XYZ file of C-alpha atoms in Angstrom:
492
model
C -61.307 13.602 -37.084
C -63.342 11.663 -39.540
C -60.883 10.585 -42.082
C -58.826 7.553 -42.875
C -59.233 5.533 -39.767
C -57.699 2.243 -40.693
C -58.200 -0.966 -38.935
C -55.936 -3.922 -38.792
C -57.450 -6.816 -40.518
C -55.229 -9.676 -41.161
C -51.964 -11.310 -41.806
C -51.461 -13.789 -44.532
C -48.572 -16.024 -45.341
C -47.002 -17.091 -48.535
C -45.499 -20.482 -49.062
C -42.696 -19.347 -51.262
C -41.493 -21.713 -53.912
C -37.824 -22.503 -53.612
C -36.206 -24.137 -56.589
C -32.852 -25.820 -56.880
C -30.632 -28.537 -55.501
C -29.656 -26.847 -52.308
C -28.993 -28.817 -49.121
C -26.537 -28.991 -46.264
C -24.796 -31.823 -48.064
C -25.168 -33.277 -51.507
C -27.145 -36.043 -53.083
C -25.655 -39.060 -54.704
C -27.419 -41.339 -57.123
C -27.098 -45.059 -57.815
C -27.439 -44.398 -61.486
C -26.960 -41.616 -63.950
C -30.221 -39.960 -63.052
C -31.292 -36.443 -62.303
C -31.752 -36.082 -58.543
C -33.770 -33.039 -57.705
C -34.598 -31.222 -54.528
C -36.941 -28.262 -54.807
C -37.211 -27.040 -51.244
C -34.423 -26.683 -48.710
C -35.199 -25.788 -45.134
C -33.240 -26.337 -41.956
C -34.202 -25.926 -38.306
C -31.423 -25.102 -35.843
C -31.880 -25.222 -32.061
C -28.795 -24.131 -30.130
C -28.002 -23.737 -26.454
C -24.447 -23.760 -25.167
C -22.446 -26.105 -27.380
C -25.396 -28.383 -28.048
C -27.069 -28.118 -31.446
C -30.054 -29.905 -32.912
C -30.228 -29.758 -36.713
C -33.355 -30.824 -38.589
C -33.086 -31.093 -42.367
C -35.932 -31.259 -44.804
C -35.768 -32.054 -48.476
C -38.264 -32.225 -51.246
C -36.542 -35.005 -53.128
C -38.190 -35.953 -56.406
C -37.388 -39.344 -57.868
C -37.145 -43.013 -57.082
C -36.094 -43.355 -53.437
C -34.147 -46.560 -54.120
C -31.692 -44.456 -56.105
C -31.294 -41.861 -53.407
C -28.668 -41.132 -50.784
C -27.333 -37.973 -49.220
C -23.948 -37.090 -47.770
C -23.666 -34.487 -45.005
C -20.553 -33.437 -43.087
C -20.980 -33.565 -39.293
C -18.517 -32.385 -36.634
C -18.621 -35.469 -34.392
C -19.286 -39.190 -34.475
C -23.038 -39.456 -33.997
C -24.521 -42.179 -31.830
C -27.763 -43.918 -32.786
C -29.808 -42.013 -30.222
C -28.482 -38.754 -31.701
C -30.452 -39.421 -34.876
C -34.179 -39.530 -35.454
C -36.770 -38.804 -38.104
C -39.653 -36.435 -37.552
C -42.805 -35.449 -39.349
C -42.636 -32.854 -42.073
C -45.473 -30.795 -40.580
C -43.161 -28.762 -38.320
C -41.551 -27.100 -41.347
C -44.960 -26.093 -42.677
C -45.851 -24.704 -39.270
C -42.690 -22.605 -38.959
C -42.931 -21.401 -42.544
C -46.465 -20.205 -41.975
C -45.636 -18.582 -38.663
C -42.468 -16.738 -39.748
C -43.010 -16.114 -43.464
C -43.321 -12.678 -45.069
C -46.882 -11.502 -44.720
C -49.536 -9.193 -46.031
C -51.393 -6.960 -43.655
C -54.686 -5.561 -44.901
C -56.433 -2.476 -43.612
C -59.827 -1.146 -44.631
C -60.638 2.530 -44.659
C -63.503 3.710 -42.561
C -66.214 5.595 -44.402
C -65.436 9.243 -43.569
C -69.157 9.969 -43.317
C -69.568 7.715 -40.282
C -68.319 8.062 -36.732
C -66.892 5.141 -34.846
C -67.613 2.593 -37.519
C -64.903 -0.047 -37.810
C -64.655 -2.601 -40.540
C -63.164 -5.953 -39.797
C -62.480 -8.858 -42.059
C -60.132 -11.764 -42.251
C -58.493 -13.200 -45.295
C -57.556 -16.873 -45.251
C -53.888 -17.624 -44.843
C -52.023 -17.745 -48.010
C -51.430 -16.492 -47.521
C -32.674 -48.215 -49.904
C -33.240 -51.081 -49.632
C -31.170 -52.006 -46.580
C -27.518 -52.246 -47.529
C -28.388 -53.625 -50.935
C -24.820 -52.916 -51.958
C -22.401 -54.756 -49.738
C -20.096 -52.565 -47.775
C -16.606 -53.766 -48.314
C -14.859 -52.672 -45.156
C -11.528 -54.017 -46.336
C -11.787 -51.901 -49.480
C -12.752 -48.931 -47.387
C -9.655 -49.341 -45.241
C -7.448 -49.489 -48.307
C -8.977 -46.236 -49.531
C -8.463 -44.481 -46.210
C -12.202 -44.581 -45.466
C -13.431 -45.867 -42.127
C -17.018 -46.918 -41.382
C -17.287 -45.458 -37.886
C -20.867 -46.544 -37.260
C -23.990 -47.740 -39.012
C -27.602 -47.603 -37.887
C -31.109 -47.975 -39.199
C -33.279 -45.084 -38.044
C -36.818 -44.870 -39.319
C -36.770 -45.417 -43.070
C -33.045 -44.621 -43.365
C -29.888 -46.750 -43.331
C -27.168 -44.508 -41.978
C -23.407 -44.752 -42.163
C -20.970 -42.483 -40.350
C -17.761 -42.341 -42.340
C -14.387 -40.754 -41.848
C -11.865 -40.342 -44.595
C -8.208 -39.474 -44.912
C -8.559 -37.901 -48.332
C -11.324 -36.856 -50.678
C -10.125 -39.089 -53.512
C -10.470 -42.189 -51.322
C -14.002 -41.193 -50.257
C -14.958 -40.518 -53.845
C -13.664 -43.930 -54.960
C -15.424 -45.648 -52.056
C -18.754 -44.048 -52.965
C -18.248 -44.932 -56.609
C -17.435 -48.545 -55.733
C -20.597 -48.755 -53.695
C -22.676 -47.630 -56.640
C -23.049 -43.888 -56.043
C -22.152 -41.346 -58.642
C -21.115 -38.187 -56.826
C -21.308 -34.761 -58.452
C -18.370 -33.822 -60.627
C -17.283 -30.991 -58.350
C -17.826 -32.802 -55.043
C -14.218 -33.926 -54.545
C -13.000 -30.326 -54.468
C -15.486 -29.267 -51.780
C -15.076 -32.463 -49.708
C -11.365 -31.894 -49.123
C -11.681 -28.969 -46.621
C -14.069 -31.026 -44.451
C -11.597 -33.906 -44.348
C -8.780 -31.536 -43.329
C -11.001 -30.224 -40.511
C -11.588 -33.841 -39.352
C -15.330 -33.793 -39.941
C -17.233 -37.037 -40.330
C -19.593 -37.861 -43.177
C -23.190 -38.774 -42.527
C -24.494 -40.954 -45.373
C -28.208 -41.717 -45.380
C -29.919 -44.152 -47.756
C -33.546 -45.190 -47.843
C -34.358 -48.609 -46.425
C -37.263 -49.632 -48.646
C -38.499 -52.310 -46.268
C -38.606 -49.920 -43.343
C -40.193 -47.235 -45.459
C -42.997 -49.608 -46.428
C -43.554 -50.455 -42.769
C -43.664 -46.766 -41.842
C -46.589 -46.117 -44.177
C -45.085 -42.801 -45.344
C -44.872 -42.220 -49.068
C -42.411 -39.366 -48.690
C -39.018 -39.012 -47.046
C -39.324 -37.586 -43.570
C -36.878 -34.978 -42.266
C -33.798 -36.222 -40.416
C -32.856 -34.664 -37.088
C -29.382 -34.967 -35.563
C -28.024 -33.786 -32.209
C -24.409 -33.123 -31.330
C -22.167 -31.038 -29.113
C -19.543 -28.869 -30.717
C -18.194 -25.371 -30.327
C -18.779 -24.948 -34.051
C -22.135 -23.323 -34.679
C -22.265 -23.681 -38.424
C -24.106 -25.073 -41.398
C -22.203 -26.690 -44.253
C -23.479 -25.279 -47.528
C -20.500 -25.773 -49.812
C -21.356 -29.405 -50.467
C -24.783 -28.277 -51.566
C -23.124 -26.345 -54.378
C -21.418 -29.446 -55.730
C -24.368 -30.474 -57.856
C -25.772 -27.014 -58.493
C -25.317 -24.907 -61.575
C -26.974 -21.769 -60.196
C -27.556 -19.931 -56.939
C -29.484 -21.890 -54.303
C -32.113 -20.802 -51.778
C -32.142 -21.973 -48.194
C -34.531 -21.047 -45.370
C -33.194 -21.388 -41.811
C -35.416 -21.385 -38.722
C -33.118 -20.871 -35.733
C -34.024 -21.124 -32.040
C -31.872 -19.848 -29.209
C -32.263 -18.978 -25.560
C -30.602 -15.557 -25.768
C -31.898 -13.702 -28.823
C -31.543 -13.237 -32.549
C -29.261 -15.576 -34.519
C -26.882 -13.888 -36.971
C -24.184 -15.071 -39.331
C -20.625 -14.180 -38.313
C -18.824 -14.531 -41.625
C -21.463 -12.914 -43.837
C -23.473 -9.771 -43.307
C -26.980 -10.259 -41.929
C -29.278 -7.737 -43.643
C -32.940 -7.012 -42.997
C -35.376 -7.591 -45.811
C -37.284 -4.341 -46.651
C -40.429 -4.217 -44.550
C -43.426 -2.138 -43.397
C -44.062 -0.703 -46.853
C -47.444 0.272 -48.220
C -48.170 -1.520 -51.487
C -51.017 -1.421 -54.035
C -54.091 -3.519 -53.360
C -53.767 -5.369 -56.681
C -50.719 -7.205 -55.239
C -53.045 -9.305 -53.103
C -53.495 -11.929 -55.826
C -49.832 -11.865 -56.862
C -48.050 -11.782 -53.539
C -45.763 -14.753 -54.204
C -44.310 -13.153 -57.327
C -44.174 -9.785 -55.583
C -42.153 -11.093 -52.638
C -39.903 -13.187 -54.871
C -38.918 -9.971 -56.656
C -38.597 -8.052 -53.376
C -36.069 -10.640 -52.239
C -34.277 -10.744 -55.589
C -33.941 -6.958 -55.664
C -32.600 -6.824 -52.099
C -30.228 -9.706 -52.904
C -28.726 -7.800 -55.851
C -28.503 -4.508 -53.948
C -26.504 -6.312 -51.250
C -23.970 -7.627 -53.768
C -25.420 -11.154 -53.647
C -23.560 -12.132 -50.478
C -25.789 -11.137 -47.588
C -27.952 -13.366 -45.405
C -31.430 -11.876 -45.000
C -33.393 -11.594 -41.819
C -37.086 -12.256 -42.515
C -38.395 -12.768 -38.986
C -37.149 -12.389 -35.429
C -39.328 -12.648 -32.344
C -38.997 -13.149 -28.632
C -40.998 -16.274 -27.732
C -40.180 -16.101 -24.058
C -43.012 -17.789 -22.178
C -43.698 -14.513 -20.363
C -43.867 -12.538 -23.585
C -47.593 -12.405 -24.139
C -47.440 -10.703 -27.546
C -46.370 -13.397 -29.950
C -46.594 -11.516 -33.222
C -48.240 -8.503 -34.801
C -50.128 -9.668 -36.695
C -50.126 -13.442 -36.382
C -50.536 -15.492 -39.529
C -51.036 -18.521 -37.315
C -50.544 -19.384 -33.684
C -46.989 -19.477 -32.354
C -45.451 -22.943 -31.938
C -46.695 -24.901 -28.959
C -44.579 -26.908 -26.531
C -45.133 -30.136 -28.505
C -44.186 -28.424 -31.760
C -41.075 -26.917 -30.219
C -39.989 -30.356 -29.044
C -40.410 -31.695 -32.590
C -38.333 -28.750 -33.827
C -35.499 -29.824 -31.498
C -35.902 -27.130 -28.831
C -34.710 -29.019 -25.758
C -34.495 -26.430 -23.001
C -38.095 -25.280 -22.492
C -40.438 -27.058 -20.082
C -44.106 -27.891 -20.405
C -46.903 -26.812 -18.183
C -46.693 -23.035 -18.111
C -49.986 -21.241 -18.569
C -49.948 -17.552 -19.394
C -53.653 -17.273 -20.014
C -55.547 -17.261 -23.291
C -53.169 -17.107 -26.240
C -50.164 -17.443 -23.977
C -47.399 -19.998 -24.013
C -47.970 -23.563 -22.823
C -44.297 -23.840 -21.890
C -41.837 -22.081 -19.637
C -38.387 -20.850 -20.507
C -36.498 -18.326 -22.579
C -36.798 -18.674 -26.313
C -36.169 -16.613 -29.446
C -36.882 -17.549 -33.051
C -35.073 -16.208 -36.114
C -35.860 -16.825 -39.765
C -32.968 -16.344 -42.207
C -33.083 -16.598 -45.990
C -29.885 -17.107 -47.943
C -29.319 -17.392 -51.663
C -25.822 -18.669 -52.261
C -23.446 -19.787 -54.934
C -19.793 -20.756 -55.075
C -18.622 -17.323 -56.190
C -20.288 -15.216 -53.506
C -20.394 -17.718 -50.620
C -16.973 -19.372 -50.589
C -17.356 -20.404 -46.930
C -19.928 -22.349 -44.928
C -22.359 -20.389 -42.761
C -21.157 -19.685 -39.214
C -23.595 -18.324 -36.634
C -23.752 -16.659 -33.273
C -26.551 -16.129 -30.823
C -26.876 -12.454 -29.893
C -28.698 -10.724 -26.989
C -30.801 -8.776 -29.518
C -34.487 -9.469 -28.808
C -35.869 -6.768 -31.077
C -38.873 -7.933 -33.057
C -38.750 -7.932 -36.850
C -40.946 -9.314 -39.606
C -41.186 -9.005 -43.358
C -44.495 -7.165 -43.492
C -46.285 -5.439 -46.381
C -49.337 -3.293 -45.941
C -52.282 -2.737 -48.240
C -55.162 -0.429 -47.478
C -58.500 -0.882 -49.185
C -60.523 2.286 -49.833
C -64.193 2.617 -49.023
C -66.277 0.872 -51.681
C -69.693 2.381 -51.143
C -70.708 5.892 -52.230
C -69.452 8.710 -50.018
C -72.142 11.353 -49.881
C -70.928 13.745 -47.195
C -68.744 16.821 -47.521
C -65.615 14.863 -46.462
C -65.632 13.008 -49.790
C -63.384 15.507 -51.587
C -60.617 15.338 -48.962
C -60.949 11.573 -48.688
C -60.506 10.956 -52.442
C -57.532 13.320 -52.518
C -55.866 11.379 -49.710
C -56.507 8.064 -51.445
C -54.863 9.515 -54.551
C -51.792 10.588 -52.558
C -51.617 7.200 -50.874
C -51.828 5.309 -54.162
C -49.047 7.401 -55.685
C -46.880 6.444 -52.680
C -47.836 2.750 -53.046
C -46.770 2.685 -56.707
C -43.469 4.390 -55.837
C -42.858 1.732 -53.164
C -43.709 -1.037 -55.619
C -41.214 0.288 -58.162
C -38.497 0.592 -55.511
C -39.075 -2.802 -53.878
C -39.347 -4.872 -57.059
C -37.959 -2.685 -59.870
C -41.224 -3.313 -61.713
C -42.288 -0.843 -64.391
C -45.398 0.727 -62.885
C -46.479 2.683 -65.984
C -49.040 -0.020 -66.792
C -50.763 0.618 -63.471
C -51.944 4.144 -64.378
C -55.519 2.948 -63.985
C -54.818 2.562 -60.278
C -54.661 6.367 -60.006
C -57.194 7.371 -62.630
C -60.055 5.660 -60.839
C -59.689 8.074 -57.940
C -58.795 11.042 -60.086
C -62.225 10.711 -61.677
C -63.947 10.295 -58.309
C -62.171 13.385 -57.013
C -63.102 15.488 -60.054
C -66.741 14.448 -59.935
C -67.124 15.210 -56.253
C -65.345 18.521 -56.602
C -67.638 19.487 -59.463
C -70.789 18.451 -57.640
C -69.837 20.291 -54.525
C -71.156 23.632 -55.600
C -68.808 25.365 -57.937
C -70.673 28.445 -59.107
C -69.450 27.726 -62.603
C -69.382 24.355 -64.237
C -66.102 22.495 -64.264
C -64.608 22.896 -67.708
C -62.553 20.143 -69.171
C -59.205 20.931 -70.721
C -59.762 20.385 -74.434
C -56.036 19.774 -74.923
C -55.846 17.073 -72.295
C -56.733 13.582 -73.516
C -57.313 12.514 -69.965
C -60.059 15.117 -69.596
C -58.635 16.406 -66.381
C -59.009 20.065 -65.412
C -56.048 22.287 -66.025
C -55.957 25.139 -63.554
C -53.887 27.550 -65.634
C -56.008 27.229 -68.746
C -59.142 27.530 -66.653
C -57.956 30.792 -65.064
C -56.981 32.306 -68.408
C -60.291 31.284 -69.929
C -62.321 32.765 -67.082
C -60.265 35.960 -67.102
C -60.903 36.522 -70.820
C -64.578 35.748 -70.321
C -64.737 38.254 -67.466
C -63.082 41.011 -69.551
C -65.507 40.460 -72.428
C -68.497 40.591 -70.092
C -67.185 43.754 -68.455
C -66.711 45.392 -71.830
C -70.272 44.581 -72.876
C -71.706 45.795 -69.603
C -69.851 49.092 -69.760
C -70.924 49.588 -73.353
C -74.561 48.874 -72.615
C -74.806 51.295 -69.655
C -72.706 54.115 -71.115
C -74.620 57.329 -70.268
C -76.031 59.228 -73.179
C -74.777 62.752 -73.659
C -77.503 65.359 -73.182
C -77.475 68.083 -75.772
């Protein structure tokens, strides 16, 4: 059957902009300045009770004024903390992000011809403020440990009450968000520690990095969770957070909020190609509202078991290698496995999940708690566009082909309206192009009468009913004239 044989062409990724102040903890400033973080991403690697958390921020401002406070379940030792390169977040974002898949129609006049193309992927100064341990003790704050790791000076604090911690931070020159005290209190009651990281300017200069590298911490706890309430302390609107989660068993899900799948595998118009970021932002926003603003969205889930040869379909980039997995905190896979071309260079069971959450104090009153499930079903946020044949179609299949393109485009616009709630009336041209092609081919194909245009239709499209009435009247008039002209003469 020579019709719409479509061929997979490509996957492309979108680096979605994430705006806000979101983070696992909150930022504190040494002055009354506006501390801003535009991108929040976290990598979780969990096996048994051991968890590795890697946190990235896109802090904008003077690093000497910067510090962050994060609740942690245990007292971290120095070798439980390290800094890593930012690249691993870019890698995982590209690999797991929502993607476009492009297909190209085969010319219906040709047999066995396949088009193939590829689109490029979219796609503190060290302790400058003296720590007054005696003051800390009076305030019920204990400095459990202090380290310098990479470009960060790190304190591990415990506190008996939020007011004492707030005063201690204030006394040491940090202005905490106005609402922080309220959200700190539950962590103190649950005996969590507080991880305070400041930038050591001297060490940062030595490192040669002009940006703050992600911090990675490792701990053992039966709590598999991510503290997000502190991140709301200095936020006045809903915050976005992307979570890349690795496990040995299967998909990671939240236990105290519903995990919903982002709409996927929908055909969309080809003009979205140059506006995919805005398109997907509205896809997410629409799904977020339809799920009452309190669901966690699954955007990608894939079995990366070393024996699983198929790593994605399609791949926007190569799956993470052994070295990249190690940087991401995955500690249970081993190097050296070779599964042939395109296969894993590690051995072991592994599953990756990408979650996207938009949260605020009203709809997410609790931190995120997770569980690792045995579900290994693959899932990806995937949107499909099919490009029609561009060259002239000169064979008899043209009429059917143009009609099918018209039907497909109507479906694409309906999907676009549903996914994004966009008004698609302004995209009428998307249909009219192929309406005209269809009419022209139909007219050229040998109608014994010319195709009449409907004079009452501004779009100049044929109207079947009017055409039939017109031809019927014309036929009656012709019949009448013929009968009159051949009426036999009466012989007298």
